[in-house]
Tab-separated table of C-alpha atoms in Angstrom:
chain	number	residue	atom	x	y	z
L	73	UNK	CA	64.162	41.383	51.077
L	74	UNK	CA	67.406	40.883	49.171
L	75	UNK	CA	67.528	40.128	45.461
L	76	UNK	CA	70.760	39.179	43.688
L	77	UNK	CA	70.894	40.342	40.069
L	78	UNK	CA	73.812	39.028	38.040
L	79	UNK	CA	73.749	38.819	34.237
L	80	UNK	CA	73.433	35.265	33.001
L	81	UNK	CA	76.831	33.729	32.523
L	82	UNK	CA	78.713	36.272	34.684
L	83	UNK	CA	80.654	34.322	37.325
L	84	UNK	CA	80.402	35.309	40.984
L	85	UNK	CA	84.049	34.540	41.625
L	86	UNK	CA	87.450	36.093	42.001
L	87	UNK	CA	89.505	36.825	38.959
L	88	UNK	CA	92.972	35.428	38.516
L	89	UNK	CA	94.303	38.301	40.593
L	90	UNK	CA	91.909	37.578	43.433
L	91	UNK	CA	89.370	40.306	42.674
L	92	UNK	CA	85.668	39.699	43.325
L	93	UNK	CA	82.648	41.652	42.085
L	94	UNK	CA	79.087	41.332	43.322
L	95	UNK	CA	75.907	43.052	42.137
L	96	UNK	CA	72.731	43.119	44.231
L	97	UNK	CA	69.527	44.494	42.752
L	98	UNK	CA	68.154	45.782	46.022
L	99	UNK	CA	68.415	45.517	49.792
L	100	UNK	CA	65.244	46.438	51.656
L	101	UNK	CA	64.801	47.177	55.336
L	102	UNK	CA	61.971	49.013	57.131
L	103	UNK	CA	64.436	51.819	57.906
L	104	UNK	CA	66.196	52.072	54.540
L	105	UNK	CA	66.460	50.692	51.028
L	106	UNK	CA	69.393	50.366	48.615
L	107	UNK	CA	69.078	49.930	44.862
L	108	UNK	CA	71.779	48.833	42.414
L	109	UNK	CA	74.295	47.799	45.066
L	110	UNK	CA	77.684	46.974	43.536
L	111	UNK	CA	80.493	45.594	45.696
L	112	UNK	CA	84.081	45.086	44.567
L	113	UNK	CA	86.888	43.363	46.468
L	114	UNK	CA	90.187	44.163	44.737
L	115	UNK	CA	93.401	42.385	45.792
L	116	UNK	CA	94.791	43.553	49.121
L	117	UNK	CA	91.723	43.226	51.355
L	118	UNK	CA	90.035	46.550	50.579
L	119	UNK	CA	86.518	46.995	49.191
L	120	UNK	CA	84.360	49.543	47.431
L	121	UNK	CA	80.582	49.751	47.719
L	122	UNK	CA	78.583	51.623	45.096
L	123	UNK	CA	74.915	52.485	45.646
L	124	UNK	CA	72.784	53.594	42.730
L	125	UNK	CA	70.213	54.905	45.190
L	126	UNK	CA	69.991	55.007	48.977
L	127	UNK	CA	66.670	55.834	50.628
L	128	UNK	CA	66.240	56.611	54.331
L	129	UNK	CA	62.671	57.560	55.180
L	130	UNK	CA	61.513	60.069	52.565
L	131	UNK	CA	65.038	61.188	51.672
L	132	UNK	CA	67.245	59.620	49.045
L	133	UNK	CA	70.717	59.963	47.559
L	134	UNK	CA	72.003	58.737	44.211
L	135	UNK	CA	75.326	57.403	42.987
L	136	UNK	CA	77.098	57.070	46.339
L	137	UNK	CA	80.546	55.496	46.567
L	138	UNK	CA	81.912	54.051	49.819
L	139	UNK	CA	85.600	53.089	49.849
L	140	UNK	CA	86.626	50.684	52.630
L	141	UNK	CA	90.237	50.285	53.726
L	142	UNK	CA	89.311	46.725	54.721
L	143	UNK	CA	86.279	44.819	53.512
L	144	UNK	CA	85.023	41.260	53.350
L	145	UNK	CA	82.050	39.105	52.424
L	146	UNK	CA	81.762	36.040	54.644
L	147	UNK	CA	78.765	33.944	53.554
L	148	UNK	CA	75.961	36.552	53.701
L	149	UNK	CA	77.773	38.959	56.052
L	150	UNK	CA	79.214	42.091	54.442
L	151	UNK	CA	81.819	44.057	56.412
L	152	UNK	CA	83.494	47.418	55.902
L	153	UNK	CA	86.179	48.957	58.123
L	154	UNK	CA	87.578	52.481	57.905
L	155	UNK	CA	85.252	53.388	55.070
L	156	UNK	CA	84.990	56.893	53.629
L	157	UNK	CA	81.787	58.310	52.169
L	158	UNK	CA	81.046	61.824	50.949
L	159	UNK	CA	77.413	62.985	51.124
L	160	UNK	CA	75.664	66.308	50.604
L	161	UNK	CA	75.571	68.444	53.745
L	162	UNK	CA	78.783	67.052	55.244
L	163	UNK	CA	81.814	69.353	55.158
L	164	UNK	CA	84.192	66.396	54.839
L	165	UNK	CA	83.918	62.664	54.070
L	166	UNK	CA	82.288	60.529	56.744
L	167	UNK	CA	84.137	57.629	58.356
L	168	UNK	CA	81.957	54.508	58.249
L	169	UNK	CA	82.293	51.021	59.729
L	170	UNK	CA	79.529	48.452	59.335
L	171	UNK	CA	78.556	44.804	59.438
L	172	UNK	CA	75.418	43.810	57.527
L	173	UNK	CA	73.936	40.316	57.387
L	174	UNK	CA	72.185	40.215	54.020
L	175	UNK	CA	70.183	37.123	55.000
L	176	UNK	CA	68.302	38.458	58.044
L	177	UNK	CA	68.916	42.251	57.625
L	178	UNK	CA	70.650	42.580	60.993
L	179	UNK	CA	73.820	44.555	61.523
L	180	UNK	CA	75.754	47.373	63.147
L	181	UNK	CA	76.788	50.719	61.699
L	182	UNK	CA	79.070	53.439	63.068
L	183	UNK	CA	79.333	56.844	61.407
L	184	UNK	CA	82.032	59.325	62.475
L	185	UNK	CA	82.354	62.928	61.309
L	186	UNK	CA	85.564	64.930	61.430
L	187	UNK	CA	84.003	67.379	63.913
L	188	UNK	CA	83.529	64.591	66.485
L	189	UNK	CA	79.915	63.681	65.756
L	190	UNK	CA	79.198	59.973	66.152
L	191	UNK	CA	76.172	57.817	65.324
L	192	UNK	CA	76.011	54.135	66.260
L	193	UNK	CA	73.134	52.094	64.820
L	194	UNK	CA	71.946	48.549	65.483
L	195	UNK	CA	69.658	46.837	62.974
L	196	UNK	CA	67.684	43.943	64.445
L	197	UNK	CA	66.284	41.006	62.443
L	198	UNK	CA	62.701	42.042	63.289
L	199	UNK	CA	63.228	45.392	61.536
L	200	UNK	CA	63.777	47.416	64.698
L	201	UNK	CA	66.445	50.123	64.806
L	202	UNK	CA	68.370	51.388	67.833
L	203	UNK	CA	70.644	54.405	67.531
L	204	UNK	CA	72.979	56.266	69.865
L	205	UNK	CA	73.808	59.818	68.741
L	206	UNK	CA	76.665	61.954	70.084
L	207	UNK	CA	77.515	65.571	69.177
L	208	UNK	CA	75.244	65.638	66.140
L	209	UNK	CA	75.558	69.014	64.383
L	210	UNK	CA	72.070	70.542	64.130
L	211	UNK	CA	73.211	72.737	61.232
L	212	UNK	CA	73.219	69.656	58.980
L	213	UNK	CA	69.456	69.257	59.458
L	214	UNK	CA	68.877	71.752	56.645
L	215	UNK	CA	69.968	68.997	54.251
L	216	UNK	CA	67.027	66.883	55.425
L	217	UNK	CA	64.622	69.738	56.193
L	218	UNK	CA	65.126	72.572	53.662
L	219	UNK	CA	62.664	74.774	55.573
L	220	UNK	CA	65.362	75.224	58.255
L	221	UNK	CA	67.713	76.915	55.783
L	222	UNK	CA	66.319	80.363	56.630
L	223	UNK	CA	66.626	79.859	60.406
L	224	UNK	CA	70.413	79.460	60.796
L	225	UNK	CA	70.003	76.547	63.197
L	226	UNK	CA	73.077	75.570	65.215
L	227	UNK	CA	74.064	73.489	68.225
L	228	UNK	CA	74.628	69.837	69.093
L	229	UNK	CA	72.346	66.930	69.973
L	230	UNK	CA	73.126	63.904	72.140
L	231	UNK	CA	70.514	61.204	72.531
L	232	UNK	CA	69.044	57.792	71.814
L	233	UNK	CA	66.484	56.599	69.276
L	234	UNK	CA	64.522	53.352	69.226
L	235	UNK	CA	62.164	52.468	66.372
L	236	UNK	CA	60.026	49.382	65.791
L	237	UNK	CA	58.150	49.522	62.464
L	238	UNK	CA	54.433	50.203	62.948
L	239	UNK	CA	54.831	49.604	66.682
L	240	UNK	CA	56.712	52.315	68.537
L	241	UNK	CA	59.189	55.185	68.379
L	242	UNK	CA	61.172	56.573	71.317
L	243	UNK	CA	63.536	59.542	71.249
L	244	UNK	CA	65.320	61.107	74.210
L	245	UNK	CA	68.245	63.470	74.415
L	246	UNK	CA	69.634	66.931	75.020
L	247	UNK	CA	70.251	69.979	72.841
L	248	UNK	CA	73.485	71.755	73.790
L	249	UNK	CA	74.556	75.237	72.714
L	250	UNK	CA	71.561	75.350	70.399
L	251	UNK	CA	70.272	78.450	68.701
L	252	UNK	CA	68.487	79.884	65.701
L	253	UNK	CA	67.823	83.222	64.053
L	254	UNK	CA	65.371	84.495	61.462
L	255	UNK	CA	66.518	86.778	58.668
L	256	UNK	CA	64.425	89.687	60.002
L	257	UNK	CA	65.963	89.401	63.482
L	258	UNK	CA	62.564	89.168	65.173
L	259	UNK	CA	63.054	85.569	66.304
L	260	UNK	CA	66.316	84.294	67.709
L	261	UNK	CA	67.810	82.138	70.447
L	262	UNK	CA	71.280	81.302	71.693
L	263	UNK	CA	73.104	78.956	74.063
L	264	UNK	CA	70.023	76.806	74.614
L	265	UNK	CA	70.315	73.661	76.724
L	266	UNK	CA	67.087	71.671	76.469
L	267	UNK	CA	66.167	68.096	77.397
L	268	UNK	CA	63.636	66.533	75.020
L	269	UNK	CA	61.713	63.270	74.962
L	270	UNK	CA	59.176	61.763	72.563
L	271	UNK	CA	57.319	58.452	72.689
L	272	UNK	CA	54.801	57.170	70.148
L	273	UNK	CA	52.799	53.933	69.892
L	274	UNK	CA	51.128	52.723	66.698
L	275	UNK	CA	47.408	52.013	67.196
L	276	UNK	CA	44.483	51.754	64.790
L	277	UNK	CA	46.318	53.318	61.871
L	278	UNK	CA	47.812	56.226	63.795
L	279	UNK	CA	50.332	57.233	66.443
L	280	UNK	CA	49.446	57.908	70.072
L	281	UNK	CA	52.257	60.186	71.198
L	282	UNK	CA	53.600	62.003	74.228
L	283	UNK	CA	56.376	64.585	74.413
L	284	UNK	CA	58.238	66.566	77.044
L	285	UNK	CA	60.910	69.240	77.195
L	286	UNK	CA	62.817	71.002	79.961
L	287	UNK	CA	64.668	74.233	79.196
L	288	UNK	CA	67.767	74.550	81.406
L	289	UNK	CA	69.913	77.338	79.931
L	290	UNK	CA	69.921	80.063	77.302
L	291	UNK	CA	67.467	82.707	76.152
L	292	UNK	CA	65.212	83.462	73.199
L	293	UNK	CA	63.665	86.550	71.649
L	294	UNK	CA	60.312	85.981	69.954
L	295	UNK	CA	59.144	89.475	69.117
L	296	UNK	CA	58.093	91.183	71.275
L	297	UNK	CA	58.930	88.731	74.073
L	298	UNK	CA	62.305	88.015	75.677
L	299	UNK	CA	62.206	84.559	77.280
L	300	UNK	CA	64.781	83.032	79.605
L	301	UNK	CA	65.346	79.386	80.536
L	302	UNK	CA	62.870	77.739	82.889
L	303	UNK	CA	59.692	76.716	81.010
L	304	UNK	CA	58.785	73.028	80.935
L	305	UNK	CA	56.383	71.337	78.520
L	306	UNK	CA	54.459	68.064	78.729
L	307	UNK	CA	52.081	67.155	75.896
L	308	UNK	CA	50.198	64.178	74.483
L	309	UNK	CA	47.903	63.464	71.575
L	310	UNK	CA	47.389	61.499	68.388
L	311	UNK	CA	48.699	61.742	64.833
L	312	UNK	CA	46.747	60.042	62.054
L	313	UNK	CA	47.217	60.948	58.415
L	314	UNK	CA	47.203	64.742	58.148
L	315	UNK	CA	45.368	65.193	61.443
L	316	UNK	CA	47.336	66.122	64.568
L	317	UNK	CA	45.362	66.150	67.816
L	318	UNK	CA	47.033	67.764	70.815
L	319	UNK	CA	44.826	66.322	73.519
L	320	UNK	CA	46.622	68.120	76.328
L	321	UNK	CA	49.675	70.335	76.589
L	322	UNK	CA	50.787	71.650	79.957
L	323	UNK	CA	53.412	74.383	80.290
L	324	UNK	CA	55.121	75.346	83.541
L	325	UNK	CA	55.956	79.043	83.716
L	326	UNK	CA	57.222	81.176	86.557
L	327	UNK	CA	54.319	82.972	88.226
L	328	UNK	CA	51.612	80.673	86.797
L	329	UNK	CA	49.899	77.881	88.712
L	330	UNK	CA	48.684	76.128	85.574
L	331	UNK	CA	48.723	76.742	81.819
L	332	UNK	CA	47.168	74.131	79.540
L	333	UNK	CA	46.144	73.938	75.900
L	334	UNK	CA	44.608	71.591	73.347
L	335	UNK	CA	44.293	71.798	69.571
L	336	UNK	CA	43.442	70.056	66.317
L	337	UNK	CA	45.825	70.801	63.442
L	338	UNK	CA	45.615	70.077	59.716
L	339	UNK	CA	49.292	69.350	59.051
L	340	UNK	CA	48.844	69.211	55.266
L	341	UNK	CA	47.724	72.850	55.108
L	342	UNK	CA	49.317	74.112	58.326
L	343	UNK	CA	45.937	75.181	59.738
L	344	UNK	CA	44.836	75.155	63.371
L	345	UNK	CA	41.240	73.999	63.099
L	346	UNK	CA	40.452	74.231	66.799
L	347	UNK	CA	42.306	75.375	69.897
L	348	UNK	CA	41.644	76.021	73.564
L	349	UNK	CA	43.829	77.626	76.231
L	350	UNK	CA	43.239	77.614	79.999
L	351	UNK	CA	45.139	79.718	82.534
L	352	UNK	CA	44.917	79.417	86.324
L	353	UNK	CA	46.443	81.502	89.099
L	354	UNK	CA	48.654	83.843	87.103
L	355	UNK	CA	50.507	86.297	89.380
L	356	UNK	CA	50.348	89.576	87.465
L	357	UNK	CA	53.333	90.988	89.355
L	358	UNK	CA	55.444	88.227	87.757
L	359	UNK	CA	53.848	87.581	84.367
L	360	UNK	CA	52.827	91.184	83.686
L	361	UNK	CA	56.308	92.641	83.021
L	362	UNK	CA	57.339	89.626	80.935
L	363	UNK	CA	54.218	88.898	78.876
L	364	UNK	CA	51.941	91.962	79.031
L	365	UNK	CA	54.232	95.003	79.058
L	366	UNK	CA	55.925	94.194	75.711
L	367	UNK	CA	52.469	94.179	74.088
L	368	UNK	CA	50.674	96.958	75.974
L	369	UNK	CA	53.500	99.475	76.432
L	370	UNK	CA	56.776	98.330	74.827
L	371	UNK	CA	58.331	101.789	75.259
L	372	UNK	CA	57.386	102.075	78.940
L	373	UNK	CA	57.974	98.620	80.377
L	374	UNK	CA	60.054	99.926	83.295
L	375	UNK	CA	57.262	102.297	84.389
L	376	UNK	CA	54.428	99.779	84.142
L	377	UNK	CA	53.593	97.675	87.204
L	378	UNK	CA	50.982	94.982	87.797
L	379	UNK	CA	49.322	93.454	90.861
L	380	UNK	CA	46.784	90.753	91.702
L	381	UNK	CA	45.933	87.492	89.971
L	382	UNK	CA	44.025	86.401	86.881
L	383	UNK	CA	42.630	83.127	85.531
L	384	UNK	CA	40.856	82.520	82.274
L	385	UNK	CA	40.134	80.491	79.169
L	386	UNK	CA	40.092	81.093	75.409
L	387	UNK	CA	38.501	79.003	72.660
L	388	UNK	CA	39.260	79.329	68.934
L	389	UNK	CA	37.927	77.716	65.748
L	390	UNK	CA	39.327	78.249	62.252
L	391	UNK	CA	41.404	81.153	63.574
L	392	UNK	CA	38.442	82.981	65.133
L	393	UNK	CA	37.868	83.612	68.831
L	394	UNK	CA	34.682	81.829	69.942
L	395	UNK	CA	34.691	82.329	73.690
L	396	UNK	CA	36.570	84.081	76.470
L	397	UNK	CA	36.323	83.818	80.240
L	398	UNK	CA	38.426	85.902	82.619
L	399	UNK	CA	38.431	85.876	86.416
L	400	UNK	CA	40.220	88.725	88.203
L	401	UNK	CA	41.322	88.724	91.847
L	402	UNK	CA	42.467	92.125	93.116
L	403	UNK	CA	43.972	92.765	89.688
L	404	UNK	CA	45.297	96.138	88.610
L	405	UNK	CA	48.117	98.101	87.036
L	406	UNK	CA	49.842	101.450	87.376
L	407	UNK	CA	51.921	103.472	84.933
L	408	UNK	CA	54.293	106.041	86.371
L	409	UNK	CA	54.452	109.324	84.519
L	410	UNK	CA	57.471	110.016	82.352
L	411	UNK	CA	60.006	112.479	83.817
L	412	UNK	CA	58.010	112.753	87.023
L	413	UNK	CA	54.744	113.600	85.271
L	414	UNK	CA	51.280	112.427	86.218
L	415	UNK	CA	50.750	108.688	85.931
L	416	UNK	CA	47.703	106.474	85.678
L	417	UNK	CA	46.408	103.561	87.764
L	418	UNK	CA	43.571	101.068	87.507
L	419	UNK	CA	42.195	98.619	90.071
L	420	UNK	CA	42.214	96.592	92.156
L	421	UNK	CA	39.471	94.688	90.336
L	422	UNK	CA	37.798	91.401	91.250
L	423	UNK	CA	35.148	89.657	89.187
L	424	UNK	CA	34.224	87.382	86.285
L	425	UNK	CA	34.102	88.560	82.658
L	426	UNK	CA	32.510	86.073	80.197
L	427	UNK	CA	32.266	86.637	76.429
L	428	UNK	CA	30.584	84.516	73.780
């Protein structure tokens, strides 16, 4: 919806020098909204666009000023070429070119940053948005998500976004040279290369979603675990209000035939109300040194060896363990003695261990 708000008696016309001023109360689109839009066309073909407030999603900016080297208003079509806009979180002014049809809300927008980042956006008359993102600096996300400030996020993102209001959302792309680090040094990652994909469909007041990721390069340290590239994730579920249901999440890990999980999460309070994990065919010789040694004997990981296979399942509710099932197949471990001393060994063990 577009409303034109001009004081009674103020002409919408050029002055004697050819200047033109236009005031628009608001421009509304499913993806954004602008309030107190003021456009000036001074002599010479340039233009300036002032926005009292710009809202994109839940984020908003006030008193923005876009200066266009060339600008025009042809019927209901507003154009800006070689525009410059300074916003919080950007180290230097952004270069902006756009064409916006104020009558049907369609248009194109290109945003260029000095560091080479580029975002191209298409606005369709039905409210849909299509975006192509290149070399987006992940460090700027802290402007939108203040919680990331403490994680020193870095890297670049290349991908595509498609959004149809209350119908569907699709995101696909790749993280390059990504990393993060917590202030205590217990969680960090560097040189990550990860493919990500998300699809969501609006149904019955909520989103049915699916997501996937494939980790190609880099490494992470999540105390006490050191994890290298290789894991793959496929998940699906439903998001409605503050309730997030992870119906199924499957993770591919080296040495594991199958690892799956499900959960119900209260996103408003950050609580996992219910969770279940199932493990099948884990080769202890592979997963033991990586996932068990750092917990059981962090100071003796090189002397601890595992053998056999294990499968099992865990069930949690409100943070409490409700049930455990473990199946061992010729499972065992051995710990060599330090400096040639006497060691210890256990197994091989086969059997089923249930707990309720």
